[in-house]
Coordinates of C-alpha atoms (C1' of nucleotides) in Angstrom, one line a residue:
Chain A
M1 CA -25.8 -1.1 -9.3
P2 CA -26.1 -3.0 -5.7
E3 CA -22.0 -2.7 -4.3
L4 CA -21.6 -3.1 -0.6
P5 CA -24.4 -1.0 0.8
E6 CA -27.0 -2.3 -1.4
V7 CA -26.1 -6.3 -0.7
E8 CA -26.1 -6.1 2.9
T9 CA -29.4 -4.0 2.4
I10 CA -30.8 -6.8 0.8
I11 CA -29.8 -9.3 3.1
S12 CA -30.4 -7.2 6.2
D13 CA -34.4 -7.3 4.2
L14 CA -34.5 -10.2 3.6
R15 CA -33.4 -11.4 7.2
N16 CA -36.9 -8.8 8.6
E17 CA -38.7 -10.9 5.7
G18 CA -38.5 -13.5 8.4
L19 CA -36.2 -15.6 5.5
E20 CA -34.0 -17.3 7.6
N21 CA -35.7 -21.2 9.2
Q22 CA -37.7 -21.0 5.9
V23 CA -37.8 -24.5 4.2
I24 CA -37.6 -24.9 0.5
L25 CA -40.8 -26.1 -1.9
K26 CA -39.4 -26.4 -4.9
A27 CA -37.0 -24.3 -7.2
A28 CA -37.2 -23.1 -11.2
V29 CA -34.6 -21.6 -13.9
H30 CA -36.1 -19.4 -16.9
W31 CA -33.2 -18.3 -18.1
E32 CA -30.7 -21.4 -17.5
R33 CA -27.4 -18.8 -17.6
S34 CA -28.5 -17.6 -14.5
I35 CA -26.9 -20.4 -13.0
A36 CA -23.6 -20.4 -13.4
Y37 CA -22.8 -23.4 -11.2
P38 CA -24.1 -26.4 -11.6
S39 CA -26.8 -27.1 -14.4
A40 CA -30.0 -24.9 -13.4
S41 CA -31.3 -28.8 -13.5
E42 CA -29.1 -30.2 -11.3
F43 CA -29.8 -26.7 -8.9
C44 CA -33.2 -27.3 -9.0
S45 CA -32.8 -30.6 -7.7
Y46 CA -30.5 -30.1 -4.5
L47 CA -32.6 -27.0 -3.3
I48 CA -35.9 -28.9 -2.3
D49 CA -36.4 -29.8 0.8
K50 CA -33.4 -27.2 1.8
K51 CA -33.6 -25.0 4.7
I52 CA -32.3 -21.5 4.6
L53 CA -29.8 -21.6 8.3
S54 CA -28.5 -18.2 7.4
L55 CA -28.3 -14.7 5.7
S56 CA -25.0 -13.2 4.5
R57 CA -23.1 -10.8 2.7
R58 CA -18.8 -10.8 1.0
A59 CA -17.8 -8.7 -1.3
K60 CA -20.8 -8.4 -3.6
F61 CA -22.8 -12.2 -2.6
L62 CA -25.1 -12.8 -1.2
I63 CA -25.0 -16.3 0.6
F64 CA -27.3 -18.3 1.7
S65 CA -26.2 -21.1 3.9
L66 CA -28.7 -24.2 3.5
T67 CA -28.4 -27.9 4.7
S68 CA -26.8 -30.6 3.9
N69 CA -23.8 -28.6 3.9
L70 CA -24.6 -25.9 0.6
F71 CA -24.1 -22.7 -0.5
L72 CA -27.1 -20.5 -2.3
I73 CA -24.4 -17.6 -3.4
V74 CA -25.7 -14.6 -5.8
H75 CA -23.8 -11.7 -7.7
L76 CA -26.6 -9.2 -9.1
R77 CA -24.2 -7.8 -10.8
M78 CA -26.1 -4.7 -12.9
S79 CA -29.3 -5.3 -12.4
G80 CA -30.5 -8.2 -10.0
R81 CA -33.5 -7.8 -8.0
F82 CA -34.9 -10.1 -5.2
F83 CA -38.8 -9.8 -5.0
L84 CA -40.7 -12.3 -2.1
S85 CA -44.4 -12.1 -2.4
K86 CA -47.2 -14.3 -2.3
P87 CA -47.1 -16.9 -4.9
R88 CA -48.1 -14.0 -8.5
E89 CA -47.5 -13.5 -12.2
R90 CA -44.1 -14.2 -13.8
D91 CA -42.7 -10.6 -15.2
R92 CA -40.6 -11.4 -18.1
H93 CA -37.3 -10.5 -16.0
E94 CA -38.2 -12.8 -13.4
H95 CA -36.0 -15.2 -14.5
V96 CA -35.5 -17.9 -10.8
E97 CA -38.1 -18.3 -8.9
I98 CA -37.5 -20.3 -5.8
F99 CA -41.2 -21.3 -3.8
F100 CA -41.6 -21.8 0.0
K101 CA -42.9 -24.1 2.4
D102 CA -44.6 -21.1 4.2
G103 CA -46.4 -20.4 0.6
R104 CA -43.7 -17.4 -0.4
V105 CA -42.4 -17.3 -3.6
L106 CA -38.4 -15.6 -3.8
Y107 CA -38.4 -13.6 -7.8
F108 CA -35.0 -13.5 -9.0
H109 CA -35.8 -10.3 -11.3
D110 CA -32.7 -9.2 -13.2
T111 CA -33.6 -7.1 -16.9
R112 CA -29.5 -7.5 -18.4
K113 CA -29.3 -11.6 -17.5
F114 CA -25.9 -10.6 -15.8
G115 CA -26.3 -11.4 -12.4
R116 CA -25.3 -15.4 -10.9
F117 CA -26.4 -18.0 -9.0
Y118 CA -23.7 -20.7 -7.8
L119 CA -25.0 -23.9 -5.4
T120 CA -21.8 -25.7 -4.0
S121 CA -20.6 -26.6 -0.5
S122 CA -17.1 -24.9 -1.1
P123 CA -18.0 -21.0 -0.9
E124 CA -14.5 -20.7 -0.4
D125 CA -13.6 -21.3 -4.2
I126 CA -16.0 -19.0 -5.5
F127 CA -13.8 -16.0 -2.1
S128 CA -10.1 -16.9 -2.5
N129 CA -8.9 -14.2 -4.7
I130 CA -11.0 -11.6 -3.0
G131 CA -9.8 -8.8 -0.7
P132 CA -11.0 -7.8 2.9
E133 CA -14.0 -6.8 3.7
P134 CA -13.3 -2.9 4.8
L135 CA -16.4 -2.7 7.9
D136 CA -14.4 -5.6 9.3
P137 CA -13.3 -4.6 12.6
A138 CA -10.4 -6.9 11.9
F139 CA -9.1 -5.3 9.1
S140 CA -6.2 -2.6 10.3
F141 CA -5.3 0.7 8.1
K142 CA -1.7 -1.0 8.3
E143 CA -3.3 -3.5 6.4
F144 CA -5.2 -1.1 4.2
S145 CA -1.5 0.4 4.2
Q146 CA 0.3 -2.3 3.2
R147 CA -2.0 -3.3 0.4
L148 CA -1.3 0.0 -1.3
L149 CA 2.6 -0.7 -1.8
S150 CA 1.4 -3.4 -3.6
T151 CA 0.9 -2.4 -7.1
R152 CA 1.4 0.0 -9.2
R153 CA -2.2 1.3 -10.6
K154 CA -4.7 4.3 -10.6
L155 CA -6.8 4.2 -7.5
K156 CA -9.7 4.6 -8.9
S157 CA -8.5 1.1 -11.3
L158 CA -7.3 -0.8 -8.1
L159 CA -10.2 0.7 -5.8
L160 CA -12.2 -1.1 -8.5
D161 CA -10.6 -4.7 -8.3
Q162 CA -12.3 -6.8 -5.8
N163 CA -9.2 -8.4 -5.5
F164 CA -7.9 -5.6 -3.6
L165 CA -10.7 -4.6 -1.3
A166 CA -14.7 -6.4 -1.8
G167 CA -17.4 -4.6 -2.1
L168 CA -16.7 -1.1 -3.6
G169 CA -18.4 -0.2 -7.0
N170 CA -18.1 2.7 -8.9
I171 CA -20.3 5.2 -6.6
Y172 CA -18.2 4.4 -3.2
V173 CA -15.1 5.1 -5.3
D174 CA -16.5 7.9 -6.5
E175 CA -16.9 9.3 -2.9
A176 CA -14.4 7.8 -1.2
L177 CA -12.2 9.4 -2.6
W178 CA -13.9 12.5 -3.0
E179 CA -14.4 12.2 0.9
A180 CA -10.7 11.5 1.2
Q181 CA -9.7 14.5 -1.1
I182 CA -7.5 12.3 -4.0
H183 CA -8.0 12.4 -7.1
P184 CA -8.8 9.4 -8.8
E185 CA -5.4 8.4 -11.4
R186 CA -3.5 8.8 -8.4
I187 CA -1.2 6.0 -8.3
N188 CA -1.4 3.9 -5.1
H189 CA 1.3 4.1 -3.3
S190 CA 2.5 7.5 -4.1
L191 CA -0.4 8.3 -1.5
T192 CA 1.5 9.9 1.4
Q193 CA 1.0 9.1 4.9
E194 CA -1.4 10.7 5.8
E195 CA -3.4 10.8 2.6
Q196 CA -3.6 6.3 3.0
K197 CA -5.4 7.6 6.6
A198 CA -7.4 10.2 5.1
L199 CA -8.7 7.1 2.6
F200 CA -8.5 3.8 4.4
L201 CA -11.0 5.8 6.7
A202 CA -13.4 7.8 3.5
I203 CA -13.6 3.9 2.5
Q204 CA -15.4 3.1 5.9
T205 CA -17.6 6.3 6.3
V206 CA -19.5 6.1 2.8
L207 CA -19.9 2.8 2.8
R208 CA -21.2 3.1 6.6
Q209 CA -23.5 5.8 5.1
G210 CA -24.5 3.8 2.0
I211 CA -26.1 1.2 4.5
E212 CA -27.3 3.3 7.0
N213 CA -29.7 5.2 3.9
G214 CA -30.7 1.9 2.6
G215 CA -28.5 2.0 -0.5
T216 CA -28.7 4.2 -3.5
S217 CA -31.0 3.8 -5.7
L218 CA -30.8 6.6 -8.8
G219 CA -32.8 6.4 -11.6
K220 CA -36.6 5.3 -12.5
G221 CA -35.7 2.3 -14.2
K222 CA -36.9 -0.8 -13.4
G223 CA -33.2 -2.3 -12.9
N224 CA -31.6 0.0 -10.9
F225 CA -31.6 -1.0 -7.2
K226 CA -34.5 -1.2 -5.4
S227 CA -33.8 -3.8 -2.0
L228 CA -37.9 -6.1 -2.5
Q229 CA -39.9 -3.2 -3.1
N230 CA -38.3 -0.1 -1.5
P231 CA -36.4 2.3 -3.0
G232 CA -33.2 3.5 -0.9
D233 CA -32.5 6.6 0.5
N234 CA -28.7 7.4 0.0
Q235 CA -29.3 8.8 -3.9
H236 CA -29.8 12.6 -1.6
H237 CA -26.7 12.5 0.5
L238 CA -24.1 11.8 -2.7
K239 CA -21.3 14.6 -3.1
V240 CA -20.6 13.6 -6.8
F241 CA -21.5 11.1 -8.0
K242 CA -23.7 11.7 -11.1
R243 CA -23.5 15.6 -9.9
A244 CA -21.0 17.1 -12.9
G245 CA -22.1 20.2 -13.7
G246 CA -23.6 21.0 -9.8
K247 CA -21.2 22.1 -6.9
C248 CA -19.1 20.6 -4.9
Y249 CA -20.6 20.9 -1.4
R250 CA -17.0 21.8 0.2
C251 CA -15.6 24.6 -2.1
R252 CA -18.6 25.1 -4.3
Q253 CA -16.5 24.8 -7.7
K254 CA -17.9 22.6 -10.0
I255 CA -18.4 19.2 -10.4
I256 CA -16.4 16.8 -14.1
R257 CA -16.9 14.0 -14.7
I258 CA -14.1 12.4 -16.7
I259 CA -13.2 8.6 -18.1
T260 CA -11.3 6.6 -16.0
A261 CA -9.9 2.6 -16.3
S262 CA -13.0 3.1 -18.5
R263 CA -14.8 4.4 -16.2
G264 CA -16.8 7.3 -14.9
S265 CA -15.4 9.4 -12.7
H266 CA -17.1 12.1 -11.0
L267 CA -14.4 14.7 -9.0
C268 CA -14.2 17.8 -7.8
P269 CA -10.9 19.1 -9.9
Y270 CA -10.6 21.4 -6.6
C271 CA -10.7 19.9 -3.9
Q272 CA -8.9 16.6 -5.7
K273 CA -6.0 18.2 -7.4
F274 CA -3.9 15.7 -9.4
T275 CA -0.2 15.3 -8.7
S276 CA 2.2 12.6 -9.5
Chain B
dA1 C1' -34.9 6.8 -34.4
dG2 C1' -30.6 5.9 -33.5
dA3 C1' -26.5 6.8 -31.4
dG4 C1' -24.4 5.9 -26.7
dC5 C1' -24.2 5.1 -21.8
dT6 C1' -25.1 2.7 -17.8
dG7 C1' -24.2 0.9 -10.9
dT8 C1' -20.2 -5.6 -12.9
dT9 C1' -16.8 -8.2 -14.3
dA10 C1' -14.2 -12.6 -17.3
dC11 C1' -11.5 -12.1 -20.7
dC12 C1' -8.0 -11.8 -24.3
dA13 C1' -4.8 -8.7 -26.4
dA14 C1' -0.9 -5.8 -26.9
Chain C
dT1 C1' 2.2 -6.4 -14.5
dT2 C1' -1.6 -2.9 -15.8
dT3 C1' -4.4 -0.9 -18.9
dG4 C1' -7.7 -1.0 -22.5
dG5 C1' -11.1 -3.0 -25.5
dT6 C1' -15.4 -6.2 -26.1
dA7 C1' -18.6 -9.3 -24.7
dA8 C1' -21.9 -10.5 -21.8
dC9 C1' -28.0 -8.0 -22.0
dA10 C1' -31.7 -4.9 -21.8
dG11 C1' -33.0 -0.5 -21.5
dC12 C1' -32.8 4.6 -20.5
dT13 C1' -31.8 9.8 -22.1
dC14 C1' -30.8 12.2 -25.6

DNA sequence: AGAGCTGTTACCAA
DNA sequence: TTTGGTAACAGCTC
């Protein structure tokens, strides 16, 4: 579900909706475990009268910077979504409501209930172990290359690891590995310099493309990604993800799906040959 | 109907 | 240290 491009799209849509500078009237929590910290009642009382100063993203977290040095941090996990509208009847999967003084309500919809809210004055605690931002201009090939030597793991598992690199999930890892023509089960430190460079560039390419296309909206379920009301368009631009059985756009061979690191991986066995 | 799957992550055991 | 299994949930797919 939401990976870096999807979260970036949501942040940008919330900005376009003018959520920055809005003041919170009150909040309501209908599934207490949606609030990771503090307690649901403290969460609600702390939010009253706080203003949203800015909206940003770190890894797959949404960050609402508030007055009084508070930060509302949200991770959507598998099925979290936001809706912003006039007050209306709450859907059974809308577990958190934030009411604004301009009359609108931000509804947090999460069918699988894995999404989490954190309200804290020390956001660095949440991000302390998260890896670098792949689209940060300060993130260099040199740093990526050095990090690739720091461990010994299958690339699929390593790239999914938020402590290694922030923001990638199953879709964009598979897309990046196809783009770079590297098998997901290759061990990180076995990559040639050329392969490292190709992967570094491919990660940025697929993430940028995902953002440009407003994220990837797969399937038709209510828990599938949409930013506010709007589906993304990147599902029409995927090269391998969910394309098992289809032809590789590069070599016309058949795309396959394998299980690696307990996750489905989609690849072209001809373009992405396994070599040790 | 029922079993198996899912775009995330934390935790535990080996 | 790394991997694999499981769990947190609900709904979709076959």
